[in-house]
Amino acid sequence: DLYTQFEQTLPILSQQAHERGMQIKLQPSKPEIKIIADPGRVQQILINLINNAIKYGYANTTIHIQTIIVDKHVRISVKDQGPGLTSQQQSELFIPFNRLGADHSEIKGTGIGLALSKQLVELMAGKVGVDCQLDQGCTFWFTLPLAK
């Protein structure tokens, strides 16, 4: 049950979001979605994407999490309101240990989270991607197969 994952994951990140004046809003497409996936790995992916939205988004904004059904998959997206990324940065996002210059900032991290999340999603028969525009934030998304 996907929403069990949200219920278990969002409280883990709510304090960190609150410290930056951010809100996390979940916008479900329907109340119950069953997926074929490893629950622990789905939680790991959600934590990584939401944590990145908190770290890289602007303070005092809202992070939107949306689920929609597309064919036989659910698409889960995490949208921040941050500086966005150039097309060059987007092409390097999923390279392990590449922090796109953030290694020279106060933002902590190793640069492995997105690469690991991509690998986990693909191992569970899903896809991962990002839609960004400079000064308009980023939407990171992944798909997972629906259970019958």
Coordinates of N, CA and C in Angstrom, one line a residue:
D1 N 0.9 -1.2 0.0 CA 0.0 0.0 0.0 C 0.9 1.2 0.0
L2 N 0.8 2.0 -1.0 CA 1.6 3.2 -1.2 C 1.4 4.2 -0.1
Y3 N 0.2 4.4 0.4 CA -0.1 5.4 1.4 C 0.5 5.0 2.8
T4 N 0.6 3.7 3.0 CA 1.3 3.3 4.2 C 2.7 3.8 4.2
Q5 N 3.3 3.8 3.0 CA 4.7 4.3 2.8 C 4.8 5.8 3.2
F6 N 3.8 6.5 2.7 CA 3.8 8.0 3.0 C 3.6 8.2 4.5
E7 N 2.7 7.4 5.1 CA 2.4 7.6 6.5 C 3.6 7.3 7.4
Q8 N 4.4 6.4 6.9 CA 5.7 6.0 7.7 C 6.8 7.0 7.3
T9 N 6.8 7.5 6.1 CA 8.0 8.3 5.7 C 7.9 9.8 6.0
L10 N 6.7 10.4 5.8 CA 6.6 11.9 6.0 C 6.9 12.3 7.4
P11 N 6.5 11.6 8.5 CA 6.9 12.1 9.8 C 8.5 12.1 10.0
I12 N 9.2 11.3 9.3 CA 10.6 11.2 9.5 C 11.2 12.6 9.0
L13 N 10.6 13.2 8.0 CA 11.1 14.4 7.4 C 10.5 15.7 7.8
S14 N 9.4 15.6 8.5 CA 8.6 16.8 8.9 C 9.4 17.8 9.7
Q15 N 10.2 17.3 10.7 CA 10.9 18.2 11.5 C 12.0 19.0 10.7
Q16 N 12.6 18.3 9.8 CA 13.6 18.9 9.0 C 13.0 20.0 8.1
A17 N 11.8 19.7 7.5 CA 11.1 20.6 6.7 C 10.6 21.8 7.6
H18 N 10.1 21.6 8.7 CA 9.7 22.6 9.6 C 10.8 23.6 10.0
E19 N 12.0 23.1 10.2 CA 13.1 23.9 10.5 C 13.4 24.9 9.4
R20 N 13.1 24.6 8.2 CA 13.3 25.5 7.0 C 12.1 26.3 6.7
G21 N 11.0 26.1 7.5 CA 9.8 26.8 7.2 C 9.0 26.2 6.1
M22 N 9.2 25.0 5.8 CA 8.6 24.3 4.6 C 7.4 23.5 5.1
Q23 N 6.5 23.3 4.2 CA 5.4 22.4 4.3 C 5.5 21.3 3.3
I24 N 5.1 20.1 3.7 CA 5.0 19.0 2.7 C 3.6 18.6 2.5
K25 N 3.1 18.7 1.3 CA 1.7 18.4 0.9 C 1.6 17.2 0.0
L26 N 0.8 16.3 0.4 CA 0.6 15.1 -0.4 C -0.7 15.3 -1.1
Q27 N -0.7 15.1 -2.4 CA -1.8 15.2 -3.3 C -2.1 13.9 -4.0
P28 N -2.9 13.0 -3.3 CA -3.1 11.7 -3.9 C -4.1 11.7 -5.0
S29 N -4.0 10.8 -5.9 CA -4.9 10.6 -7.0 C -6.1 9.8 -6.6
K30 N -5.9 8.9 -5.7 CA -7.0 8.1 -5.1 C -6.5 7.6 -3.8
P31 N -7.4 7.2 -2.9 CA -7.0 6.9 -1.5 C -6.2 5.6 -1.4
E32 N -6.3 4.7 -2.2 CA -5.6 3.4 -2.0 C -4.9 3.0 -3.3
I33 N -3.6 2.9 -3.3 CA -2.8 2.4 -4.4 C -1.9 1.3 -4.0
K34 N -2.1 0.1 -4.6 CA -1.2 -1.0 -4.3 C -0.2 -1.1 -5.4
I35 N 1.1 -1.3 -4.9 CA 2.2 -1.4 -5.9 C 3.0 -2.7 -5.7
I36 N 3.7 -3.0 -6.7 CA 4.6 -4.2 -6.6 C 6.0 -3.6 -6.4
A37 N 6.5 -3.6 -5.1 CA 7.8 -3.0 -4.8 C 8.2 -3.4 -3.4
D38 N 9.5 -3.2 -3.1 CA 10.0 -3.5 -1.8 C 9.7 -2.3 -0.9
P39 N 8.9 -2.5 0.2 CA 8.5 -1.3 1.0 C 9.7 -0.5 1.6
G40 N 10.8 -1.2 2.0 CA 11.9 -0.5 2.6 C 12.6 0.3 1.5
R41 N 12.7 -0.2 0.3 CA 13.4 0.5 -0.8 C 12.5 1.7 -1.2
V42 N 11.2 1.5 -1.3 CA 10.4 2.7 -1.6 C 10.5 3.8 -0.6
Q43 N 10.6 3.4 0.7 CA 10.8 4.4 1.7 C 12.1 5.1 1.5
Q44 N 13.2 4.4 1.2 CA 14.5 4.9 1.0 C 14.5 5.9 -0.2
I45 N 13.8 5.6 -1.2 CA 13.7 6.5 -2.4 C 12.9 7.8 -2.0
L46 N 11.8 7.6 -1.3 CA 11.0 8.8 -0.9 C 11.8 9.7 0.0
I47 N 12.5 9.1 1.0 CA 13.3 9.9 1.9 C 14.3 10.7 1.1
N48 N 15.0 10.0 0.1 CA 16.0 10.7 -0.6 C 15.4 11.9 -1.4
L49 N 14.4 11.7 -2.1 CA 13.8 12.7 -3.0 C 13.2 13.9 -2.2
I50 N 12.5 13.6 -1.1 CA 11.9 14.6 -0.2 C 13.1 15.3 0.5
N51 N 14.0 14.6 1.0 CA 15.2 15.3 1.7 C 15.9 16.2 0.7
N52 N 16.1 15.8 -0.5 CA 16.7 16.7 -1.5 C 15.9 18.0 -1.7
A53 N 14.6 17.8 -1.8 CA 13.7 19.0 -2.0 C 13.8 19.9 -0.8
I54 N 13.9 19.3 0.4 CA 14.1 20.2 1.6 C 15.4 20.9 1.6
K55 N 16.5 20.2 1.2 CA 17.8 20.8 1.2 C 18.0 21.8 0.1
Y56 N 17.5 21.5 -1.1 CA 17.8 22.4 -2.2 C 16.7 23.4 -2.5
G57 N 15.5 23.2 -2.0 CA 14.4 24.1 -2.2 C 14.6 25.4 -1.4
Y58 N 13.9 26.4 -1.8 CA 13.9 27.7 -1.0 C 13.2 27.5 0.3
A59 N 13.7 28.1 1.4 CA 13.0 28.1 2.7 C 11.7 28.8 2.6
N60 N 10.8 28.4 3.5 CA 9.4 28.9 3.5 C 8.6 28.7 2.3
T61 N 8.8 27.5 1.7 CA 8.0 27.1 0.5 C 7.3 25.8 0.8
T62 N 6.6 25.3 -0.2 CA 5.9 24.0 0.0 C 6.4 23.0 -1.0
I63 N 6.6 21.8 -0.5 CA 7.0 20.7 -1.3 C 5.7 19.9 -1.6
H64 N 5.4 19.7 -2.9 CA 4.2 19.0 -3.3 C 4.6 17.5 -3.7
I65 N 3.9 16.6 -3.2 CA 4.1 15.2 -3.5 C 2.7 14.8 -4.2
Q66 N 2.9 14.2 -5.4 CA 1.7 13.9 -6.1 C 1.8 12.4 -6.6
T67 N 0.7 11.7 -6.6 CA 0.6 10.4 -7.2 C -0.4 10.4 -8.3
I68 N -0.1 9.9 -9.5 CA -1.1 9.7 -10.5 C -0.9 8.3 -11.2
I69 N -2.0 7.8 -11.7 CA -1.9 6.5 -12.3 C -1.7 6.7 -13.8
V70 N -0.7 6.1 -14.4 CA -0.3 6.2 -15.8 C -0.2 4.7 -16.3
D71 N -1.1 4.3 -17.1 CA -1.2 3.0 -17.6 C -1.2 2.0 -16.5
K72 N -0.2 1.1 -16.4 CA -0.2 0.1 -15.3 C 0.8 0.4 -14.2
H73 N 1.1 1.7 -14.1 CA 2.1 2.2 -13.1 C 1.5 3.4 -12.3
V74 N 2.1 3.6 -11.2 CA 1.8 4.8 -10.5 C 3.1 5.7 -10.6
R75 N 2.8 7.0 -10.9 CA 3.9 8.0 -11.0 C 3.9 8.8 -9.7
I76 N 5.0 8.8 -9.0 CA 5.1 9.6 -7.7 C 6.1 10.7 -8.0
S77 N 5.6 12.0 -7.8 CA 6.5 13.1 -8.1 C 6.6 14.0 -6.8
V78 N 7.8 14.5 -6.7 CA 8.2 15.4 -5.6 C 8.6 16.7 -6.2
K79 N 7.9 17.8 -6.0 CA 8.1 19.1 -6.6 C 8.6 20.1 -5.5
D80 N 9.7 20.7 -5.8 CA 10.2 21.7 -4.9 C 10.1 23.1 -5.5
Q81 N 10.3 24.1 -4.7 CA 10.3 25.5 -5.2 C 11.7 26.0 -4.9
G82 N 12.6 25.7 -5.8 CA 14.0 26.1 -5.6 C 14.6 26.7 -6.8
P83 N 15.9 26.8 -6.9 CA 16.6 27.4 -8.0 C 16.5 26.7 -9.4
G84 N 16.1 25.4 -9.3 CA 16.1 24.7 -10.6 C 17.5 24.3 -11.0
L85 N 17.6 23.6 -12.2 CA 18.8 23.2 -12.7 C 18.9 23.5 -14.2
T86 N 20.1 23.7 -14.7 CA 20.4 23.8 -16.1 C 20.3 22.5 -16.8
S87 N 20.2 22.5 -18.1 CA 20.1 21.2 -18.8 C 21.4 20.4 -18.6
Q88 N 22.5 21.1 -18.5 CA 23.8 20.4 -18.3 C 23.8 19.7 -16.9
Q89 N 23.3 20.4 -15.9 CA 23.2 19.8 -14.5 C 22.3 18.6 -14.5
Q90 N 21.2 18.8 -15.2 CA 20.2 17.7 -15.3 C 20.8 16.4 -15.9
S91 N 21.7 16.6 -16.9 CA 22.3 15.5 -17.6 C 23.3 14.7 -16.7
E92 N 23.7 15.4 -15.6 CA 24.7 14.8 -14.7 C 24.1 14.4 -13.3
L93 N 22.8 14.6 -13.2 CA 22.2 14.3 -11.9 C 22.4 12.9 -11.3
F94 N 22.3 11.9 -12.1 CA 22.3 10.5 -11.6 C 23.7 9.9 -11.7
I95 N 24.7 10.7 -11.8 CA 26.1 10.2 -11.7 C 26.5 10.2 -10.2
P96 N 26.9 9.0 -9.8 CA 27.3 8.9 -8.4 C 28.4 9.9 -7.9
F97 N 28.3 10.4 -6.8 CA 29.2 11.3 -6.1 C 29.3 12.7 -6.8
N98 N 28.5 13.0 -7.8 CA 28.5 14.3 -8.5 C 27.5 15.1 -7.8
R99 N 27.9 16.2 -7.1 CA 27.0 17.0 -6.3 C 26.7 18.3 -7.1
L100 N 27.1 18.4 -8.3 CA 26.8 19.6 -9.2 C 27.2 20.9 -8.5
G101 N 28.4 20.9 -7.9 CA 28.9 22.1 -7.3 C 28.5 22.3 -5.8
A102 N 27.5 21.5 -5.3 CA 27.0 21.7 -4.0 C 28.1 21.3 -2.9
D103 N 29.1 20.6 -3.4 CA 30.1 20.2 -2.5 C 30.9 21.4 -1.9
H104 N 30.7 22.5 -2.6 CA 31.4 23.7 -2.1 C 30.4 24.6 -1.4
S105 N 29.3 24.1 -0.9 CA 28.3 24.8 -0.2 C 28.1 24.2 1.2
E106 N 27.2 24.8 2.0 CA 26.9 24.3 3.3 C 26.0 23.1 3.3
I107 N 25.4 22.8 2.2 CA 24.5 21.7 2.1 C 25.3 20.4 2.2
K108 N 24.9 19.5 3.1 CA 25.6 18.3 3.4 C 25.1 17.2 2.4
G109 N 25.9 16.3 2.1 CA 25.5 15.1 1.3 C 26.7 14.5 0.6
T110 N 26.5 13.3 0.0 CA 27.6 12.6 -0.6 C 27.5 12.6 -2.1
G111 N 26.3 12.8 -2.7 CA 26.1 12.8 -4.1 C 25.7 11.4 -4.6
I112 N 25.4 10.5 -3.7 CA 25.1 9.1 -4.1 C 23.5 8.8 -4.1
G113 N 22.7 9.6 -3.4 CA 21.3 9.4 -3.2 C 20.5 9.2 -4.5
L114 N 20.7 10.1 -5.5 CA 19.9 10.0 -6.7 C 20.4 8.8 -7.6
A115 N 21.6 8.6 -7.6 CA 22.1 7.4 -8.4 C 21.6 6.1 -7.8
L116 N 21.6 6.0 -6.5 CA 21.1 4.8 -5.8 C 19.6 4.7 -6.0
S117 N 18.9 5.8 -5.9 CA 17.4 5.8 -6.1 C 17.1 5.3 -7.5
K118 N 17.8 5.8 -8.5 CA 17.6 5.4 -9.9 C 17.8 3.9 -10.0
Q119 N 18.8 3.4 -9.5 CA 19.1 2.0 -9.6 C 18.0 1.2 -8.9
L120 N 17.6 1.6 -7.7 CA 16.5 0.9 -7.0 C 15.2 0.9 -7.8
V121 N 14.8 2.0 -8.3 CA 13.6 2.1 -9.1 C 13.6 1.2 -10.3
E122 N 14.8 1.2 -11.0 CA 14.9 0.4 -12.2 C 14.9 -1.1 -11.8
L123 N 15.4 -1.5 -10.7 CA 15.4 -2.9 -10.2 C 14.0 -3.3 -9.9
M124 N 13.1 -2.4 -9.6 CA 11.7 -2.7 -9.3 C 10.8 -2.4 -10.5
A125 N 11.4 -2.5 -11.7 CA 10.7 -2.3 -13.0 C 10.0 -0.9 -13.2
G126 N 10.7 0.1 -12.6 CA 10.2 1.4 -12.8 C 11.1 2.3 -13.5
K127 N 10.7 3.6 -13.6 CA 11.6 4.6 -14.3 C 11.7 5.8 -13.4
V128 N 12.7 6.6 -13.6 CA 12.9 7.8 -12.8 C 13.3 8.9 -13.7
G129 N 13.0 10.1 -13.3 CA 13.3 11.3 -14.1 C 13.2 12.6 -13.4
V130 N 13.4 13.7 -14.1 CA 13.4 15.0 -13.5 C 12.9 16.0 -14.5
D131 N 12.1 16.9 -14.1 CA 11.7 18.0 -15.0 C 12.0 19.3 -14.2
C132 N 12.9 20.1 -14.8 CA 13.4 21.4 -14.1 C 13.3 22.5 -15.0
Q133 N 13.2 23.7 -14.4 CA 13.4 25.0 -15.1 C 14.1 25.9 -14.1
L134 N 15.1 26.6 -14.7 CA 15.8 27.6 -13.8 C 14.8 28.5 -13.1
D135 N 15.1 28.8 -11.8 CA 14.3 29.7 -11.0 C 12.8 29.2 -10.8
Q136 N 12.5 28.0 -11.2 CA 11.1 27.5 -11.0 C 11.1 26.2 -10.3
G137 N 12.2 25.7 -9.8 CA 12.2 24.4 -9.1 C 12.3 23.2 -10.0
C138 N 12.3 22.1 -9.3 CA 12.4 20.8 -10.0 C 11.3 19.8 -9.5
T139 N 10.9 19.0 -10.4 CA 10.0 17.9 -10.1 C 10.8 16.6 -10.3
F140 N 11.1 15.8 -9.3 CA 11.7 14.5 -9.4 C 10.6 13.5 -9.4
W141 N 10.6 12.5 -10.3 CA 9.5 11.6 -10.3 C 10.0 10.2 -10.5
F142 N 9.2 9.2 -10.1 CA 9.5 7.8 -10.4 C 8.2 7.0 -10.6
T143 N 8.3 5.9 -11.3 CA 7.2 5.1 -11.5 C 7.4 3.7 -10.9
L144 N 6.4 3.1 -10.5 CA 6.4 1.7 -10.0 C 5.2 1.0 -10.5
P145 N 5.3 -0.3 -10.8 CA 4.1 -1.1 -11.3 C 3.0 -1.2 -10.3
L146 N 1.8 -1.1 -10.8 CA 0.6 -1.3 -9.9 C 0.4 -2.8 -9.7
A147 N -0.1 -3.2 -8.5 CA -0.4 -4.6 -8.2 C -1.8 -4.8 -8.9
K148 N -2.0 -6.0 -9.2 CA -3.3 -6.4 -9.9 C -4.4 -6.5 -8.8

